[in-house]
PDB file of C-alpha atoms in Angstrom:
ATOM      1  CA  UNK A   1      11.543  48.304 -33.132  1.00 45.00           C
ATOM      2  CA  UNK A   2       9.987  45.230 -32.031  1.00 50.00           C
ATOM      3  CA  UNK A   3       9.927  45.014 -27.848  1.00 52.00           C
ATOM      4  CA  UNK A   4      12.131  42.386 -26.490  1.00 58.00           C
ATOM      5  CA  UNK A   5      10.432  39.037 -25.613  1.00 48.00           C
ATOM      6  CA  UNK A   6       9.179  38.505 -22.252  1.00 55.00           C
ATOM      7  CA  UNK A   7       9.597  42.544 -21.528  1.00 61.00           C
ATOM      8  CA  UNK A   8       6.283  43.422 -21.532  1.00 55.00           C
ATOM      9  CA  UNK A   9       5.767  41.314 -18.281  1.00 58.00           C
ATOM     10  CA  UNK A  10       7.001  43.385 -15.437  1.00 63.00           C
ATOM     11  CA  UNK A  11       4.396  46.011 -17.014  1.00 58.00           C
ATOM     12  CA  UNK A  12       1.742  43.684 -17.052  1.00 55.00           C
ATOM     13  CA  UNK A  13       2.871  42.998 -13.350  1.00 57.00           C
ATOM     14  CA  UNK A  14       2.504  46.947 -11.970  1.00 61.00           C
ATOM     15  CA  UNK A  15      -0.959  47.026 -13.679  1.00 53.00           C
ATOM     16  CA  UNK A  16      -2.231  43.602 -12.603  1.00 57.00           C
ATOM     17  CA  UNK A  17      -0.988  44.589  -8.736  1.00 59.00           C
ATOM     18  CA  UNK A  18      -2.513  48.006  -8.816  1.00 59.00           C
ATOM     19  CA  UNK A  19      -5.606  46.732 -10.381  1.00 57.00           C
ATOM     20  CA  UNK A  20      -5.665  43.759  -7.400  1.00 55.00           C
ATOM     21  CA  UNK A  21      -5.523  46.779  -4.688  1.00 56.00           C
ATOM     22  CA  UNK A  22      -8.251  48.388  -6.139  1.00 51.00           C
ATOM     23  CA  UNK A  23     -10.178  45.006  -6.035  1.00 52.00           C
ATOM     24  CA  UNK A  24      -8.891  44.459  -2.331  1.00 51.00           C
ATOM     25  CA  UNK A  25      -9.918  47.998  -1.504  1.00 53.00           C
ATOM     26  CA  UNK A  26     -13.394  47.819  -3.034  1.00 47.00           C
ATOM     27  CA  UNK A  27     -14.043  44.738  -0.827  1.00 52.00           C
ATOM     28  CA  UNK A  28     -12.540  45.120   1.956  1.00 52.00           C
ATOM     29  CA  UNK A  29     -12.373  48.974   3.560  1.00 49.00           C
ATOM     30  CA  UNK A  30      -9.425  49.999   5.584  1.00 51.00           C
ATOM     31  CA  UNK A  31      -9.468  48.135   9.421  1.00 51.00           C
ATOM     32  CA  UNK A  32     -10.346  50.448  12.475  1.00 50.00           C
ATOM     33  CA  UNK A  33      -7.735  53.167  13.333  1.00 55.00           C
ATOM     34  CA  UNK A  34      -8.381  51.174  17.053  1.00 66.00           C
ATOM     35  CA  UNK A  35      -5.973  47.889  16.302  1.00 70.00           C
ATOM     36  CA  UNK A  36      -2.198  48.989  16.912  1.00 78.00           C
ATOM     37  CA  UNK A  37      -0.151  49.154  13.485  1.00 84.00           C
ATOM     38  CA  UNK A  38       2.449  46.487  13.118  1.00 87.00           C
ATOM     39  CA  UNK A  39       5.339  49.083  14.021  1.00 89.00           C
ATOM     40  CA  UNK A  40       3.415  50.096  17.150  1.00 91.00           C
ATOM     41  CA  UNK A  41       3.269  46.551  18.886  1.00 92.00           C
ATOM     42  CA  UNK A  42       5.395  46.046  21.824  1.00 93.00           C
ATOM     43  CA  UNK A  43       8.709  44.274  21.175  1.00 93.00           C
ATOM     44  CA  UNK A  44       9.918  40.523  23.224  1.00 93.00           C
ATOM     45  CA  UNK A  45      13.155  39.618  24.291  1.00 94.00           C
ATOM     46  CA  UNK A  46      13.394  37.271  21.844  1.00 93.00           C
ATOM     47  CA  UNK A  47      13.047  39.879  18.995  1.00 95.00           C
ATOM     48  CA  UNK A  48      15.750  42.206  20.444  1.00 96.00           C
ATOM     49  CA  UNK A  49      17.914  39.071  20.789  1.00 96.00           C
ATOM     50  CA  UNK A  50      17.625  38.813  16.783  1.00 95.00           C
ATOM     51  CA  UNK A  51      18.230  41.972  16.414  1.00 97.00           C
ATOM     52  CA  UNK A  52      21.393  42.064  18.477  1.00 97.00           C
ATOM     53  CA  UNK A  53      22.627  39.125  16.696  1.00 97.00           C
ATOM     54  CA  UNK A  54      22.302  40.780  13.081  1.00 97.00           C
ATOM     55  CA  UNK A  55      23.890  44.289  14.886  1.00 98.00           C
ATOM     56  CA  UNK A  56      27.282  41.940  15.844  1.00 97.00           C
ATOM     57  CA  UNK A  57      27.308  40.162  12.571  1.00 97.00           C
ATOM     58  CA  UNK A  58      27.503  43.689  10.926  1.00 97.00           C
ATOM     59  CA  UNK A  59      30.371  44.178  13.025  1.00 97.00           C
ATOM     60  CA  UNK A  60      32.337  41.429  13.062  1.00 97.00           C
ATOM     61  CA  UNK A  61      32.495  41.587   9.219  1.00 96.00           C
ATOM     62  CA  UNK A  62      33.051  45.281   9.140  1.00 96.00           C
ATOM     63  CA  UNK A  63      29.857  47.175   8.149  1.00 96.00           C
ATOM     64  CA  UNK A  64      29.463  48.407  11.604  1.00 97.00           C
ATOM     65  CA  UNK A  65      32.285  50.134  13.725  1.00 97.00           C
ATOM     66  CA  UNK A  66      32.939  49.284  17.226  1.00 97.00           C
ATOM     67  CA  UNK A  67      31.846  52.845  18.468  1.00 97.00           C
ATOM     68  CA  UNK A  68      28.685  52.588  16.241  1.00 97.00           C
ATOM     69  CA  UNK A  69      27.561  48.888  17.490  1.00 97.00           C
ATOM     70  CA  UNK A  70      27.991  50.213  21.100  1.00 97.00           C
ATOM     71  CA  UNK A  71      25.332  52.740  20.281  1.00 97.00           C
ATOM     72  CA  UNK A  72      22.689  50.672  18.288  1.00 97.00           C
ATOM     73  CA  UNK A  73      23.080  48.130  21.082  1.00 97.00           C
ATOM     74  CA  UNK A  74      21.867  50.906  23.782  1.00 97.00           C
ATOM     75  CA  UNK A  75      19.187  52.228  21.773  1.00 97.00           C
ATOM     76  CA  UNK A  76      18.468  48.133  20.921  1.00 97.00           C
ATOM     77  CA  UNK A  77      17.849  47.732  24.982  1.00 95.00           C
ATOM     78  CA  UNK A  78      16.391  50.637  25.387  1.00 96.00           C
ATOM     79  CA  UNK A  79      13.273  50.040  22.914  1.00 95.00           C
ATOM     80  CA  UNK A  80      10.209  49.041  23.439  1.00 95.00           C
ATOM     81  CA  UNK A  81       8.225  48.455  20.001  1.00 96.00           C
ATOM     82  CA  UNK A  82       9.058  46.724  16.668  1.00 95.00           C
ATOM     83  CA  UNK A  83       9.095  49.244  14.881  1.00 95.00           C
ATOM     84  CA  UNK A  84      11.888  50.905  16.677  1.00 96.00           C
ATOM     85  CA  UNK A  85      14.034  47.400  16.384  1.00 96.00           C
ATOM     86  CA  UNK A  86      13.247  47.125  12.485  1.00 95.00           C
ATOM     87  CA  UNK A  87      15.037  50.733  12.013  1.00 96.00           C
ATOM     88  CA  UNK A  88      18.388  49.383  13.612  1.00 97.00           C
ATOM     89  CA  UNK A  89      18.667  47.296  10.785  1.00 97.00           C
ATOM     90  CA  UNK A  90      17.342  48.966   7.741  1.00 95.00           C
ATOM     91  CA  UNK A  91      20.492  49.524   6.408  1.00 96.00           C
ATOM     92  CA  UNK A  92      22.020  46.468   7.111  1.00 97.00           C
ATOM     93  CA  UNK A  93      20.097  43.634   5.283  1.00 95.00           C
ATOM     94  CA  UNK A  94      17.521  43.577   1.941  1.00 93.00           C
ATOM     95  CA  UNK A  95      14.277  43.883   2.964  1.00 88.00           C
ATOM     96  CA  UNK A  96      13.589  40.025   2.058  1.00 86.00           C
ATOM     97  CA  UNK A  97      16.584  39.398   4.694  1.00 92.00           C
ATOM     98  CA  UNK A  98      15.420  41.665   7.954  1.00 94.00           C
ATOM     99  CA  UNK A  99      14.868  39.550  10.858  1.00 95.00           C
ATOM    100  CA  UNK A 100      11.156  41.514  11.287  1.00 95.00           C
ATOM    101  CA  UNK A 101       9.084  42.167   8.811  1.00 93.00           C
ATOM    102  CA  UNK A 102       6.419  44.981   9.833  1.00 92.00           C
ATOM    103  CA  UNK A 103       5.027  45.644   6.035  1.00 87.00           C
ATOM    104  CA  UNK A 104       1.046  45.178   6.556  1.00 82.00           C
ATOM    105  CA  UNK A 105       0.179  45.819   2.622  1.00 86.00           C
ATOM    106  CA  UNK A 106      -1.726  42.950   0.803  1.00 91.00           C
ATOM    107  CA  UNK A 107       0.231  40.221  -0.568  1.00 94.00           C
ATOM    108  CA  UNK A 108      -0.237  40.183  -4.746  1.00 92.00           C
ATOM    109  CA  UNK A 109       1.163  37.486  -7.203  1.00 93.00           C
ATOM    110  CA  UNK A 110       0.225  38.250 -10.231  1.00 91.00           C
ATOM    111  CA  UNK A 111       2.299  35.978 -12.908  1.00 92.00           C
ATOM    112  CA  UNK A 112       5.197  35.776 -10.520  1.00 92.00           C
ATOM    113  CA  UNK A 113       5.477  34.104  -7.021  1.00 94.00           C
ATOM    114  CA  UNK A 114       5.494  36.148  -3.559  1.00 94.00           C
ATOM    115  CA  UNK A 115       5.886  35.182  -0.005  1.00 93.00           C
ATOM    116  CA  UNK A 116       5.560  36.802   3.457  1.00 95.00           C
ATOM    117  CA  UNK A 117       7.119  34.662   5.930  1.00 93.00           C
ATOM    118  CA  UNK A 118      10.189  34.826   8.746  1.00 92.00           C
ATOM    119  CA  UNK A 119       8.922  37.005  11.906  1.00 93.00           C
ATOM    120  CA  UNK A 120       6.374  39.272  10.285  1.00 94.00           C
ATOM    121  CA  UNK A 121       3.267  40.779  11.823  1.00 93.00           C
ATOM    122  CA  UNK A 122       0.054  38.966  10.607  1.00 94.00           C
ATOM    123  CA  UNK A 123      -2.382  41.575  10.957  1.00 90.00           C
ATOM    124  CA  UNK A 124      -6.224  40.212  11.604  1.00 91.00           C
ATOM    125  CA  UNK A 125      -7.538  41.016   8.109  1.00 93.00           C
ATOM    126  CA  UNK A 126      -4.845  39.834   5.311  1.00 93.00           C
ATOM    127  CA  UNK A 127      -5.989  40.323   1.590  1.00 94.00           C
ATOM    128  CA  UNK A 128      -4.065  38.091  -1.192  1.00 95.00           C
ATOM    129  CA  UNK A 129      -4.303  38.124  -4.588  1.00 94.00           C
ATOM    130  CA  UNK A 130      -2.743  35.447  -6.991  1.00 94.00           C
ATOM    131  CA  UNK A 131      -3.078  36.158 -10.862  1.00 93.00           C
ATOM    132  CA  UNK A 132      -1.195  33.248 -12.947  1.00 93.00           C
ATOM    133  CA  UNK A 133       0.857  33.410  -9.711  1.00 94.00           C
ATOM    134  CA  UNK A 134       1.676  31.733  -6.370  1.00 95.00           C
ATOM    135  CA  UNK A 135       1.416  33.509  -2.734  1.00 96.00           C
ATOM    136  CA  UNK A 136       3.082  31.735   0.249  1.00 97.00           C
ATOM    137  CA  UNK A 137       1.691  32.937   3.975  1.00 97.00           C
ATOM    138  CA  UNK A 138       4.417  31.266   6.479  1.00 97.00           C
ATOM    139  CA  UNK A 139       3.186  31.407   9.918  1.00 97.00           C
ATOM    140  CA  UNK A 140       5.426  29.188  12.020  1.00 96.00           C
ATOM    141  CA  UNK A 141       7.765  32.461  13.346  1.00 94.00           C
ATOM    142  CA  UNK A 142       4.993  34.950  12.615  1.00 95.00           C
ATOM    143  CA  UNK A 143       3.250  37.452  15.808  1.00 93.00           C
ATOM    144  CA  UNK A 144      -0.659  36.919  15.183  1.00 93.00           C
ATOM    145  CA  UNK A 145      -2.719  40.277  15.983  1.00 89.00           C
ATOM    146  CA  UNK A 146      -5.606  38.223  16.603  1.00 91.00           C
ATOM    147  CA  UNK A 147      -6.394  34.565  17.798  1.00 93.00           C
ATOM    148  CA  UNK A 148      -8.653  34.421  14.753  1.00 95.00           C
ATOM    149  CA  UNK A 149      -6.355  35.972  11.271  1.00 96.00           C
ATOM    150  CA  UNK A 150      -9.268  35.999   8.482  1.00 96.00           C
ATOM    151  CA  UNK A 151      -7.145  35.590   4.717  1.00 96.00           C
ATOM    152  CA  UNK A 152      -9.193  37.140   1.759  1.00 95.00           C
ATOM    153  CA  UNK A 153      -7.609  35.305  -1.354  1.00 94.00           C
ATOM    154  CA  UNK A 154      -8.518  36.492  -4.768  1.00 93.00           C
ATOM    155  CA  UNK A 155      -7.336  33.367  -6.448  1.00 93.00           C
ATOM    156  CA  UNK A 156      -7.384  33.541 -10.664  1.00 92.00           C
ATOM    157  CA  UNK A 157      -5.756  30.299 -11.996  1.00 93.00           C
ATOM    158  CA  UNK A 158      -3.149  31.278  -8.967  1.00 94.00           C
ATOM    159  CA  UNK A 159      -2.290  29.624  -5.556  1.00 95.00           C
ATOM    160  CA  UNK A 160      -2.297  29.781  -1.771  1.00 96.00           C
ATOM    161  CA  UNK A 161       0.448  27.770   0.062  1.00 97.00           C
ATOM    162  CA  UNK A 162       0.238  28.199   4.024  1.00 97.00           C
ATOM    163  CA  UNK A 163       2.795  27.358   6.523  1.00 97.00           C
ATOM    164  CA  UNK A 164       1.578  26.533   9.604  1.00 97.00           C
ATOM    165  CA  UNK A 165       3.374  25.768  13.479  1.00 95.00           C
ATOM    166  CA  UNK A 166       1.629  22.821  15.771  1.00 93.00           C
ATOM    167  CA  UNK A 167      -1.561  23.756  17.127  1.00 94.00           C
ATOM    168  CA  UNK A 168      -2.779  26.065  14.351  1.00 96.00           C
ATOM    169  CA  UNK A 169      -5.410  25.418  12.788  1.00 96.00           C
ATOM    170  CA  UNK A 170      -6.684  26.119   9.336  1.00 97.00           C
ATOM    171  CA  UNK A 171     -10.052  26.226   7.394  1.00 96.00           C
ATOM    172  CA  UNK A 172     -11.687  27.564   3.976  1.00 94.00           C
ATOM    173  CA  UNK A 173     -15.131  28.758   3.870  1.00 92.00           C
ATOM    174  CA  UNK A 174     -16.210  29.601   0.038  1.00 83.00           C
ATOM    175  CA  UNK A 175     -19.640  29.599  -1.178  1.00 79.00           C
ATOM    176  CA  UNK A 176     -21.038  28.921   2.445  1.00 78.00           C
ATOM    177  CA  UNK A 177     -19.253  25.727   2.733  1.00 88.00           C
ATOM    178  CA  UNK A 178     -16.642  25.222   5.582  1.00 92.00           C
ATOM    179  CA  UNK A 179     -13.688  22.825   5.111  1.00 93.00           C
ATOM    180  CA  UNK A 180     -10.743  22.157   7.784  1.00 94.00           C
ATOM    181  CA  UNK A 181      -7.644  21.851   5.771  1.00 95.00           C
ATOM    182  CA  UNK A 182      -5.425  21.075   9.148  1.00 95.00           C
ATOM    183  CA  UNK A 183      -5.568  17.453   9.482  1.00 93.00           C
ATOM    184  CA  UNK A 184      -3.604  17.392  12.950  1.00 89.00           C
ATOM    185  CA  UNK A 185      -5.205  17.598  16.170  1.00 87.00           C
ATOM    186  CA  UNK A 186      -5.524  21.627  17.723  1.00 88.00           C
ATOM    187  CA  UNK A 187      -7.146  22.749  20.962  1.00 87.00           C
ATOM    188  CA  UNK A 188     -10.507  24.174  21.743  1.00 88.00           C
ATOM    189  CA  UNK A 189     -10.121  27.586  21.473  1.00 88.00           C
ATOM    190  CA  UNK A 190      -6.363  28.083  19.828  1.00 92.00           C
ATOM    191  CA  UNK A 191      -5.729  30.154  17.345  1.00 95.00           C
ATOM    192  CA  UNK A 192      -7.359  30.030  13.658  1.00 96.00           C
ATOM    193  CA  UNK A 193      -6.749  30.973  10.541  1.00 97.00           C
ATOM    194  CA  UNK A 194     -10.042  31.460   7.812  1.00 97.00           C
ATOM    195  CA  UNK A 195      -9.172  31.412   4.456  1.00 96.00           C
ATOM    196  CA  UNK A 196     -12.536  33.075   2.701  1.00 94.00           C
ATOM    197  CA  UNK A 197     -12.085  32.519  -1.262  1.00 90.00           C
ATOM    198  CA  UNK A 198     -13.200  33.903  -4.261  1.00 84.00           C
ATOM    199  CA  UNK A 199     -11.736  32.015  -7.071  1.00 77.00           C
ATOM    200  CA  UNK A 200     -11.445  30.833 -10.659  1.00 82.00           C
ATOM    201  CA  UNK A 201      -8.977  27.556 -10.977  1.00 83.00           C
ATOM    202  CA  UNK A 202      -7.380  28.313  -7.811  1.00 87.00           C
ATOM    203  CA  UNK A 203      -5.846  26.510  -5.198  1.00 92.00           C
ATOM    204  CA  UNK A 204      -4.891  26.361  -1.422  1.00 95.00           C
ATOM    205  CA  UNK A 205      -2.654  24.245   0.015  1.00 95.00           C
ATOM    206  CA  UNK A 206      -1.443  23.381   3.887  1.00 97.00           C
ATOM    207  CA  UNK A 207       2.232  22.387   4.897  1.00 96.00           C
ATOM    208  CA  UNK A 208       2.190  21.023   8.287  1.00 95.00           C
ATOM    209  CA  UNK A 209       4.826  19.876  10.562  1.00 91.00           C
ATOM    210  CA  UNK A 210       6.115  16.326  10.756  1.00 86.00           C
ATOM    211  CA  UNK A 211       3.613  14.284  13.043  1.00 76.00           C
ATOM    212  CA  UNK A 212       5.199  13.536  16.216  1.00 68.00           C
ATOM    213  CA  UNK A 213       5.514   9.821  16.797  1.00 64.00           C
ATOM    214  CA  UNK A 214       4.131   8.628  19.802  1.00 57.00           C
ATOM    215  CA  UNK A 215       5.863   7.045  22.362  1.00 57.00           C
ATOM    216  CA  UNK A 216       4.909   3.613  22.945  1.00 54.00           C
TER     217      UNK A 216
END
């Protein structure tokens, strides 16, 4: 019997991805055991504050009892890293719906579309691969590791769509050639990110903010 149209994709998919972290691998060996993993980083205010909010949604609508908010709320304000706060959700949201998102793995597209964004850990070193496919990288509610966060795209006929905050700036070096895809104004020494291609028919693209207007 004849396979059903279209269902040899998500095959094509799993062998295209694992095939794009063997690239990523060959290229790039693991980062120093010396940089603190995205789990390990020391939590704000602001993040427990998220975290709290999605803990009292749960209740209010039932999925968490009074007795059992009162006790993720203590170990909430008692917790110091991220990965600590991410566990007092797991089980609340999808993972595309957790208000931190600690996963450090490359990012691969390959004939579909995939997207890190919200408040995710951008580690210094992040390796993307788009097949036939589209990556998005939002950074304006993401915790950089590093002032400088190098991307290593492996764009085939794919693309690279990067969402950046105010004062982040953004430039692609391929083939020895620099180009500053940021068009608005950043500040001697803020933070950077370097997108180093290798490509075939790909494509990277910047989303800024709205220019503010200026005040006359």
């Amino acid at each position: 019997m004849n396979e059903r149209a279209g269902s040899w994709l998500p095959k094509l998919q799993e062998v295209g991805e694992r095939l794009a972290e063997e690239w990523v691998s060959a290229r790039h060996p693991p980062a120093s055991g010396d940089a603190p993993q995205p789990h390990e980083l020391r939590a704000s205010d602001a993040d427990r504050e998220r975290i709290a909010q999605v803990l009292q949604d749960a209740h209010a609508d039932g999925r968490l009892s009074l007795e059992e908010l009162e006790e993720r709320l203590g170990v909430l304000y008692s917790s110091r890293t991220l990965g600590e706060l991410a566990s007092l959700t797991a089980d609340l949201l999808p993972a595309e719906e957790q208000p931190l998102n600690l996963d450090g793995r490359p990012v691969s597209a390959i004939f579909k579309k995939e997207q890190r964004g919200g408040r995710w850990v951008v580690p210094a070193e992040v390796a993307v691969t788009a097949m036939f496919g589209t990556t998005k990288l939002d950074f304006r509610d993401a915790i950089l590791q590093n002032r400088r966060i190098i991307i290593n795209a492996t764009l085939v006929f794919g693309g690279l769509e990067i969402h950046v905050p105010e004062g982040l700036e953004v430039i692609r070096v391929a083939r020895d050639k620099t180009v500053r895809l940021t068009k608005q104004p950043t500040e001697p020494g803020g933070p950077v990110v370097e997108v180093r291609t290798t490509n075939f028919a790909g494509e990277v693209k910047v989303k800024e903010p709205p220019r503010r207007k200026r005040r006359r």
